[in-house]
PDB file of C-alpha atoms in Angstrom:
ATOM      1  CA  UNK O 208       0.000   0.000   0.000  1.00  0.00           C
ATOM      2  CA  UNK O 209       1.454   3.493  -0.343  1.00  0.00           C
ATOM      3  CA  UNK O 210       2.482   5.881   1.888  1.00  0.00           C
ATOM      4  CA  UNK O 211       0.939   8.610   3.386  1.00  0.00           C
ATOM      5  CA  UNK O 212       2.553  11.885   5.160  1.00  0.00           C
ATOM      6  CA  UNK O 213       0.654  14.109   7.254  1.00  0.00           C
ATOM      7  CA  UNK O 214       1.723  17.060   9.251  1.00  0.00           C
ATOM      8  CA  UNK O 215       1.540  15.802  12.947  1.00  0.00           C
ATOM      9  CA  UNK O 216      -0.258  18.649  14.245  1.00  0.00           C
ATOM     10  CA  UNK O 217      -2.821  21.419  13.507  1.00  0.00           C
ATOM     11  CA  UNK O 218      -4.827  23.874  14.912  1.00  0.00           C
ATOM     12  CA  UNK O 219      -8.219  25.235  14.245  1.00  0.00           C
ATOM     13  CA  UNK O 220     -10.604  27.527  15.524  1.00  0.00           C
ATOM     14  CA  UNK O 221     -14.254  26.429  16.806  1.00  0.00           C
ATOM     15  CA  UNK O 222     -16.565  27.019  14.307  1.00  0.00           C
ATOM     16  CA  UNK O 223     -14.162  27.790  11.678  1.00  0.00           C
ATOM     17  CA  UNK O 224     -13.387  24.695   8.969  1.00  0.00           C
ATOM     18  CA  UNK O 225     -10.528  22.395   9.469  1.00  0.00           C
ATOM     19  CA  UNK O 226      -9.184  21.322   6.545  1.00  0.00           C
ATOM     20  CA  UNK O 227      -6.337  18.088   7.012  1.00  0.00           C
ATOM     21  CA  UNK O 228      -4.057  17.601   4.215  1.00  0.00           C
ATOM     22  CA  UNK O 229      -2.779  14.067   3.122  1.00  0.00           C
ATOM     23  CA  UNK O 230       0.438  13.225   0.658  1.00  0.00           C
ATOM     24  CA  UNK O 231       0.171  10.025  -1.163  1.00  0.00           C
ATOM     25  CA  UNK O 232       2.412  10.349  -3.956  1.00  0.00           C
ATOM     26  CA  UNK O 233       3.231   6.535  -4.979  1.00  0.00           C
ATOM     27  CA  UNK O 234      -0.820   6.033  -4.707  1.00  0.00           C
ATOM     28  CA  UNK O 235      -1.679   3.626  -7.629  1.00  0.00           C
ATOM     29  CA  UNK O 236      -4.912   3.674  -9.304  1.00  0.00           C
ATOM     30  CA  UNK O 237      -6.311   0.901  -7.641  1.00  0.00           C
ATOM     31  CA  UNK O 238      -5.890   2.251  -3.919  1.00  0.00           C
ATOM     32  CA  UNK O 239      -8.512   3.992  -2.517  1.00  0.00           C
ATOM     33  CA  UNK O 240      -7.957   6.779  -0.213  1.00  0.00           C
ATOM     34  CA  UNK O 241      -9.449   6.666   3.785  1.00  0.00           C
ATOM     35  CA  UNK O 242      -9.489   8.567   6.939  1.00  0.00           C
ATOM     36  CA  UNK O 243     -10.500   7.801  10.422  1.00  0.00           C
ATOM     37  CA  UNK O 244      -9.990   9.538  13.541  1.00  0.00           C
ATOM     38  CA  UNK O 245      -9.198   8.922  17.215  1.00  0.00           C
ATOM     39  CA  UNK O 246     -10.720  10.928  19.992  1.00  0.00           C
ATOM     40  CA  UNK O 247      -8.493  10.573  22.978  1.00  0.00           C
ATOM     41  CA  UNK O 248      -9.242   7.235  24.817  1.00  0.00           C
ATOM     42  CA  UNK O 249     -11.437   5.501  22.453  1.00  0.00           C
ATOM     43  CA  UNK O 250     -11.146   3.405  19.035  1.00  0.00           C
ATOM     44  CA  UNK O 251     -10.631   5.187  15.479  1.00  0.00           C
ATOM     45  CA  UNK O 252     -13.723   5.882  13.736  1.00  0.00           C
ATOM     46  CA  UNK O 253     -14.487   5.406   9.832  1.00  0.00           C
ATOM     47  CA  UNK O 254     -14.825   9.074   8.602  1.00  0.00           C
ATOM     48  CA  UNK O 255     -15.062   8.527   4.579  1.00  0.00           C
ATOM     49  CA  UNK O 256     -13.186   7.310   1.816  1.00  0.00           C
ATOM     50  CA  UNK O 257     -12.869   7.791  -1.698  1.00  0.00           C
ATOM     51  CA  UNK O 258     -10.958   6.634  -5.297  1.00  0.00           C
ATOM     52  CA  UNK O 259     -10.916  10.062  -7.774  1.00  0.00           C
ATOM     53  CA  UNK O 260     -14.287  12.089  -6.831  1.00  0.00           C
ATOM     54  CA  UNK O 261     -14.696  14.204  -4.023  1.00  0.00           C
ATOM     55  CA  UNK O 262     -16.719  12.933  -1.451  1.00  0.00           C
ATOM     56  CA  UNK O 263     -18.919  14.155   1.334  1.00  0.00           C
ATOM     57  CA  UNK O 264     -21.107  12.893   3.754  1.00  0.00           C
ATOM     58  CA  UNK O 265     -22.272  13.926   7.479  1.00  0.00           C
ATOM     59  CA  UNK O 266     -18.858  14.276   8.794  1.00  0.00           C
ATOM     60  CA  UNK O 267     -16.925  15.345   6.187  1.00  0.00           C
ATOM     61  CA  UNK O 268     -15.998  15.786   3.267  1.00  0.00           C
ATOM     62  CA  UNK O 269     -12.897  14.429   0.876  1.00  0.00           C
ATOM     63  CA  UNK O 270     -11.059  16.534  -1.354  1.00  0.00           C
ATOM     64  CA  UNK O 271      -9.029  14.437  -3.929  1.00  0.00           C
ATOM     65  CA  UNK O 272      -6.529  16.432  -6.411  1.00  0.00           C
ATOM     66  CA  UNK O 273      -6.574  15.376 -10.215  1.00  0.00           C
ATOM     67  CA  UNK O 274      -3.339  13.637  -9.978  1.00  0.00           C
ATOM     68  CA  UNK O 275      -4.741  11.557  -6.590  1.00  0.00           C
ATOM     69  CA  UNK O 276      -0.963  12.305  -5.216  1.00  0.00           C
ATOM     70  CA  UNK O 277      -2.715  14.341  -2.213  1.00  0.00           C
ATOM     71  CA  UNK O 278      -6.036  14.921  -0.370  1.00  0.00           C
ATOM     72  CA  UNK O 279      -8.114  17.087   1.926  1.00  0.00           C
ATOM     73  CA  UNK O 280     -10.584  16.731   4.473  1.00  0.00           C
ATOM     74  CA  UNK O 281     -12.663  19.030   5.515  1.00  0.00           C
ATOM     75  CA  UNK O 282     -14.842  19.734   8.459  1.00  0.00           C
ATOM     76  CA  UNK O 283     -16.640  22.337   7.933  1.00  0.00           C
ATOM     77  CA  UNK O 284     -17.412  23.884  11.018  1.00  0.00           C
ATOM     78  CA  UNK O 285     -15.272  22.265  13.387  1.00  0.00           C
ATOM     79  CA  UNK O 286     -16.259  21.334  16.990  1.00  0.00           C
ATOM     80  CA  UNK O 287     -14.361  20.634  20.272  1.00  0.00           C
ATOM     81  CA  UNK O 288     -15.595  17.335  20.156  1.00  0.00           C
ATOM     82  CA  UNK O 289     -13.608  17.342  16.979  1.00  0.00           C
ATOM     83  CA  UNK O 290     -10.479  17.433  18.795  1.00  0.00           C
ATOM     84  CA  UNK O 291      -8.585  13.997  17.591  1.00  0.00           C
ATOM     85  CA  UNK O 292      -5.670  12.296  15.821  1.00  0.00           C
ATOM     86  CA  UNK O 293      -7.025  11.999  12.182  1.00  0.00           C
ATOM     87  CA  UNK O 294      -5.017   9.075   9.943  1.00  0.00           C
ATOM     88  CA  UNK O 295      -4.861   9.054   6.174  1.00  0.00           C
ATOM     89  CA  UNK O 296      -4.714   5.784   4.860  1.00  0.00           C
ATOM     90  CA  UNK O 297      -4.218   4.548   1.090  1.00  0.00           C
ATOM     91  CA  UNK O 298      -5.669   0.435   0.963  1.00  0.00           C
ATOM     92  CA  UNK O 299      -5.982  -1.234  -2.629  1.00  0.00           C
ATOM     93  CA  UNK O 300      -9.793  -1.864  -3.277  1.00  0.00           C
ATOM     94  CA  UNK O 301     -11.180  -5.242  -2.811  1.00  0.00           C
ATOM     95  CA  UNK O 302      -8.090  -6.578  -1.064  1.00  0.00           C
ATOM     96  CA  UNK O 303      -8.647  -8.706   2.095  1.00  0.00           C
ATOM     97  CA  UNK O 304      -5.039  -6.715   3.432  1.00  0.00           C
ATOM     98  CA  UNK O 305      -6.479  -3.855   5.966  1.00  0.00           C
ATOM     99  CA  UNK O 306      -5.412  -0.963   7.103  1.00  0.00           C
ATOM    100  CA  UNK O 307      -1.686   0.094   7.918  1.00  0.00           C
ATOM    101  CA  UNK O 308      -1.871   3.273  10.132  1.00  0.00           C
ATOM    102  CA  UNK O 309       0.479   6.002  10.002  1.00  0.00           C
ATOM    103  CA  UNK O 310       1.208   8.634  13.009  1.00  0.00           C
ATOM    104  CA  UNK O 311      -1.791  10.299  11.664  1.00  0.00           C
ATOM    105  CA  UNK O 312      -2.561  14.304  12.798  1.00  0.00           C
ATOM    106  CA  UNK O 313      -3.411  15.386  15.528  1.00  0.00           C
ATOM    107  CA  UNK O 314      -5.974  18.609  15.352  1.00  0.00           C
ATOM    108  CA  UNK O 315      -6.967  20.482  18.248  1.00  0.00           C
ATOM    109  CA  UNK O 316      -9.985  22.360  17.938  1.00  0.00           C
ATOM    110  CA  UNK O 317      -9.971  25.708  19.727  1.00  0.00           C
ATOM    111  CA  UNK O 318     -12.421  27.363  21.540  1.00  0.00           C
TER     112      UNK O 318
ATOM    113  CA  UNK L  66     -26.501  -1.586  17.327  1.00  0.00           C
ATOM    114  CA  UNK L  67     -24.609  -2.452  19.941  1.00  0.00           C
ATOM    115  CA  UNK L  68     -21.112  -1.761  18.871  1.00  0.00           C
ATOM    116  CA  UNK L  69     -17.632  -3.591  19.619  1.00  0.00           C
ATOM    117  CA  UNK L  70     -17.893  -4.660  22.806  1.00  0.00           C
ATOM    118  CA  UNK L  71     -13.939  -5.232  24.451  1.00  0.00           C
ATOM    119  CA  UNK L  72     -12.461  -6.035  28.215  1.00  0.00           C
ATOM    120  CA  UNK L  73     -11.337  -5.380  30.233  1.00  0.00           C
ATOM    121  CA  UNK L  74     -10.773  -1.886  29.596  1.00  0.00           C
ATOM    122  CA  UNK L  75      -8.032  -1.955  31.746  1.00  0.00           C
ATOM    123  CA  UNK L  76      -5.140  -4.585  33.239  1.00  0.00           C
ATOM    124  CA  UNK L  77      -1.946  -4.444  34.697  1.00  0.00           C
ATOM    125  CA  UNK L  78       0.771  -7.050  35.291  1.00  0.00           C
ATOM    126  CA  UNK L  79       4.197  -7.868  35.937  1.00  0.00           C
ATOM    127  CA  UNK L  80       6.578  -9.120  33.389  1.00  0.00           C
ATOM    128  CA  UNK L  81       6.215 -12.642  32.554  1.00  0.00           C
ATOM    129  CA  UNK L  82       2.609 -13.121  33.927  1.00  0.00           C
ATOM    130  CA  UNK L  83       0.073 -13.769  31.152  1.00  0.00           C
ATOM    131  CA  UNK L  84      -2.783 -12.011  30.059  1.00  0.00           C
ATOM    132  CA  UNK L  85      -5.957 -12.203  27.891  1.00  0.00           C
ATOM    133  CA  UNK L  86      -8.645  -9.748  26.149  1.00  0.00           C
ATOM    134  CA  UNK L  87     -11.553 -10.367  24.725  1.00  0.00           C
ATOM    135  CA  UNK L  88     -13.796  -9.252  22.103  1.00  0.00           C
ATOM    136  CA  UNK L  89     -17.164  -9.377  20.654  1.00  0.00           C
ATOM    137  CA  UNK L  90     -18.035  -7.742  17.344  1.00  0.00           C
ATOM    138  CA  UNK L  91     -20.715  -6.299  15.868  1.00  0.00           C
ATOM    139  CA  UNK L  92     -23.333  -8.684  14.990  1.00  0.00           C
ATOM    140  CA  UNK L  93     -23.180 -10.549  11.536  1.00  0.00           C
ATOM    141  CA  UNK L  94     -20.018  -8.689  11.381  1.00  0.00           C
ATOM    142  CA  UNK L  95     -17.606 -11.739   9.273  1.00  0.00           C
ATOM    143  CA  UNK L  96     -14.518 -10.438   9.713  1.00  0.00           C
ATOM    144  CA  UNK L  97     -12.614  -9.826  13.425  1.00  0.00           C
ATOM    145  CA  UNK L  98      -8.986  -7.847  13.301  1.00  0.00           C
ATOM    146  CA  UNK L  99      -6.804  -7.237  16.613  1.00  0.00           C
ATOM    147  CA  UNK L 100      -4.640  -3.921  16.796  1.00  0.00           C
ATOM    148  CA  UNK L 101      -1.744  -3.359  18.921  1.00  0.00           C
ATOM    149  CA  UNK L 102      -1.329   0.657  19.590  1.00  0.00           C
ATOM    150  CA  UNK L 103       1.585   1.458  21.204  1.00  0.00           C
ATOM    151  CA  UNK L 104       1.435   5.054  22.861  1.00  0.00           C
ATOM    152  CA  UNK L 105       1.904   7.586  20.384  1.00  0.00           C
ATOM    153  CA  UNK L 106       2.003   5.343  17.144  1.00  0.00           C
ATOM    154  CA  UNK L 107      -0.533   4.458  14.948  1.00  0.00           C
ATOM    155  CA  UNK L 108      -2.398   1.001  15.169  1.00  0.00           C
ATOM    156  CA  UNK L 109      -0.684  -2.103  14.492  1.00  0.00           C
ATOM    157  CA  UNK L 110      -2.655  -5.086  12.745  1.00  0.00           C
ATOM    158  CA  UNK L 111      -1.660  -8.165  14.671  1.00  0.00           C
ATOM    159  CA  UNK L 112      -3.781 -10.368  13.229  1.00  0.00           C
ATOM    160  CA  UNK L 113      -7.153 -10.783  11.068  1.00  0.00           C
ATOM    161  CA  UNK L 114     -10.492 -13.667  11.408  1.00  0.00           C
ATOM    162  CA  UNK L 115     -12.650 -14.235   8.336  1.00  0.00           C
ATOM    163  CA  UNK L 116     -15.076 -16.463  10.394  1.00  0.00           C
ATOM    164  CA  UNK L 117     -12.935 -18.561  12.140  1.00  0.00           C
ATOM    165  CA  UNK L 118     -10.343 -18.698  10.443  1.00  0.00           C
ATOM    166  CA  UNK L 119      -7.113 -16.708  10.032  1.00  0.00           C
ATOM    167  CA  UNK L 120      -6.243 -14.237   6.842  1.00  0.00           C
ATOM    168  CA  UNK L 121      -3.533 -12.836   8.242  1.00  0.00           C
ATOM    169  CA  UNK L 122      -1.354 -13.418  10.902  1.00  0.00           C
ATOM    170  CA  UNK L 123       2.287 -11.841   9.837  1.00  0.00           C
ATOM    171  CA  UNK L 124       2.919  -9.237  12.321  1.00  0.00           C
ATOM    172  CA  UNK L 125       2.001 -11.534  15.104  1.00  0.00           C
ATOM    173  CA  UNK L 126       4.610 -12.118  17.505  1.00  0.00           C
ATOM    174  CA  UNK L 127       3.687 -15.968  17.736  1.00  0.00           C
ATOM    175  CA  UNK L 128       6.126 -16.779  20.559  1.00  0.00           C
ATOM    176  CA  UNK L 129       4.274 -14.599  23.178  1.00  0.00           C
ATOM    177  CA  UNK L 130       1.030 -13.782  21.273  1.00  0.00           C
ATOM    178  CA  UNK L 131      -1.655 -16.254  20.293  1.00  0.00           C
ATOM    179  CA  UNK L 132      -5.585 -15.538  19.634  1.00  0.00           C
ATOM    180  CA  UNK L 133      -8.535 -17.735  18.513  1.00  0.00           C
ATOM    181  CA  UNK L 134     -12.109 -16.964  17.195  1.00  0.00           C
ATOM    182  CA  UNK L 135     -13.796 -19.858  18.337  1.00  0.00           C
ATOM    183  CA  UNK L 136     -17.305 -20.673  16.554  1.00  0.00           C
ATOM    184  CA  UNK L 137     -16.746 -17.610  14.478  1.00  0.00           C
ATOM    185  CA  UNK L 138     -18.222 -14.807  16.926  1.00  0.00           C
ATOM    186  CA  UNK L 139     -16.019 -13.952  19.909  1.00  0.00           C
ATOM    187  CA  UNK L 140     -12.719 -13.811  19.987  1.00  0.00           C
ATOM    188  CA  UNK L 141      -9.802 -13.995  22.698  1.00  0.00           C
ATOM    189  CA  UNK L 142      -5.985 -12.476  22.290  1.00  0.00           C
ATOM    190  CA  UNK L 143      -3.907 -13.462  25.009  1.00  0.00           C
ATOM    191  CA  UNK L 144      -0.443 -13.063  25.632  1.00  0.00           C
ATOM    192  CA  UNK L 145       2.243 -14.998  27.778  1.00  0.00           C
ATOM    193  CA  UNK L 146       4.524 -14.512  28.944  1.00  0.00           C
ATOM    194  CA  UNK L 147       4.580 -10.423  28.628  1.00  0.00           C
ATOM    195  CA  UNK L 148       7.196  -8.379  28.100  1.00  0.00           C
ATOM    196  CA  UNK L 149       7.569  -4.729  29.307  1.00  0.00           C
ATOM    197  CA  UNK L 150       7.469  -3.789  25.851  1.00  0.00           C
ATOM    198  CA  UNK L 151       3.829  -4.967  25.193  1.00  0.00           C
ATOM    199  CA  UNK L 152       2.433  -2.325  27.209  1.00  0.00           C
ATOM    200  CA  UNK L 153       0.139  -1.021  24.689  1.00  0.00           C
ATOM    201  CA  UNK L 154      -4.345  -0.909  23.913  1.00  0.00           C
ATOM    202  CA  UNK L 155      -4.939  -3.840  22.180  1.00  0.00           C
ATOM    203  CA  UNK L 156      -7.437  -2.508  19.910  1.00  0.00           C
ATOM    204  CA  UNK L 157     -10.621  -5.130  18.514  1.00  0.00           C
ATOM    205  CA  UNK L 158     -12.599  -4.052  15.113  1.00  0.00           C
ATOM    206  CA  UNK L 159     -15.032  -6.172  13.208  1.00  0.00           C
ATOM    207  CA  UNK L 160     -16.210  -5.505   9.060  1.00  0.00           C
ATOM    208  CA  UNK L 161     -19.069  -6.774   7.516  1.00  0.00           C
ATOM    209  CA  UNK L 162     -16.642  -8.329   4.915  1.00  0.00           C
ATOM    210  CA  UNK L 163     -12.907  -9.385   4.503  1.00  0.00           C
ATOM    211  CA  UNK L 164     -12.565  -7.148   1.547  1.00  0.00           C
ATOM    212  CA  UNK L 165     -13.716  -3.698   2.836  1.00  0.00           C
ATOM    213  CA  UNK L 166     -12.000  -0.874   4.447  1.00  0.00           C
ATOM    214  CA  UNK L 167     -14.786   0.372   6.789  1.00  0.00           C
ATOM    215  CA  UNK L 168     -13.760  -1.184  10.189  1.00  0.00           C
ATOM    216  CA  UNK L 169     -15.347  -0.825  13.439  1.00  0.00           C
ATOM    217  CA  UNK L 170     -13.691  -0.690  16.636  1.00  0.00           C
ATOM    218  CA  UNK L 171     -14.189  -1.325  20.257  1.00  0.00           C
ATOM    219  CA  UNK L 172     -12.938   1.301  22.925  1.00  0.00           C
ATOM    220  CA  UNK L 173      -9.685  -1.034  23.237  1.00  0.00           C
ATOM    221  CA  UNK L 174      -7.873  -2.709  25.776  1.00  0.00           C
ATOM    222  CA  UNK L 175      -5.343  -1.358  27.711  1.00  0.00           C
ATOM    223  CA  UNK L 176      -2.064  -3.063  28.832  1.00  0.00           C
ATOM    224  CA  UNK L 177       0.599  -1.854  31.533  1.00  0.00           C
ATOM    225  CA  UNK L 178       3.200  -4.160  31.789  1.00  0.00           C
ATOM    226  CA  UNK L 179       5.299  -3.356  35.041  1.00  0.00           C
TER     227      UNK L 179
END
């Protein structure tokens, strides 16, 4: 699977939209691209995925550029409950291999 | 729906004792994975159930580390004898299939190995 780099920690304001970037250079075009989060003490959480065409849905939404060598997400108005380490992660579709998590970032949502 | 269900949620031991977690997944839920997060890193995948049986076991330290999904539901991870260096959560998620990326997980385990 290829490898993802993410800038291990941001900042936003409450409110305000927090938008996490994601390099994925060697991403082939077969590997989708996903994101989960952590909140402090608890599992990661599914957020959204995607292949070539932005996606959004209730939590978020997923930027993908043209080339597929990086991606966004973006919460729109950002909470403090929003406070967590998000991981990119690039997985070939249909493969039975899962998901190999980076250091991920960690945003911190401020009031 | 009752989600991931883990415990304990917390344990600690001494070096060399043994130790086992538990895990039951989300209902009808195929596939069973066990994640090893040390502090500060990312999860680890130590290990993978379709049903009962194993996909993928490479990152499992099998000396120390075993795990069964009897009757393909539940599922047990137990480790002996511990080292210091498997303090960690020992993280449970279950998928709907083997070949999807949308994995749920419980709240995790966590070890502190003195």
């Amino acid at each position: 699977d290829a490898k993802t780099t993410q800038p291990p920690s941001m900042d936003c304001a409450e409110g305000r939209a927090a938008n996490l970037p994601c390099n994925h250079s060697t991403i082939s075009g077969n590997e989708y691209v996903y994101w989960y989060r952590q909140i402090h003490s608890q599992g990661p959480q599914y957020i959204i995925h995607g292949l070539k065409n932005n996606e959004t849905n209730e939590m978020a939404s997923l930027i993908i550029t043209e080339d597929r060598k990086s991606s966004t997400l973006i919460l729109p108005h950002a909470t403090l409950r929003d406070t967590a380490v998000y991981y990119c992660i690039v997985r070939v579709s249909g493969s039975a291999r899962q998901l190999t998590f980076g250091s991920g970032t960690q945003l911190t949502v401020l009031p | 729906e009752a989600g991931v269900a883990q415990s304990p949620r917390y344990k600690i031991i001494e070096k060399r004792q043994s130790v086992a977690f538990w895990c039951n997944p989300i209902s009808g839920h195929a596939t069973l994975y066990w994640y090893q997060q040390i502090l500060g890193q990312g999860p680890k995948l130590l290990i993978q159930f379709q049903n009962n049986g194993v996909v993928d076991d490479s990152q499992l330290p099998k000396d120390r580390f075993s795990a069964e999904r009897l009757k393909g539901v539940d599922s047990t991870l137990k480790i002996q004898p511990a080292k210091l260096e498997d303090s960690a959560v020992y993280l449970c998620a279950s998928s709907l299939y083997v070949n999807t990326g949308e994995l749920f997980f419980g709240e995790g385990s966590r070890l502190t190995v003195l």
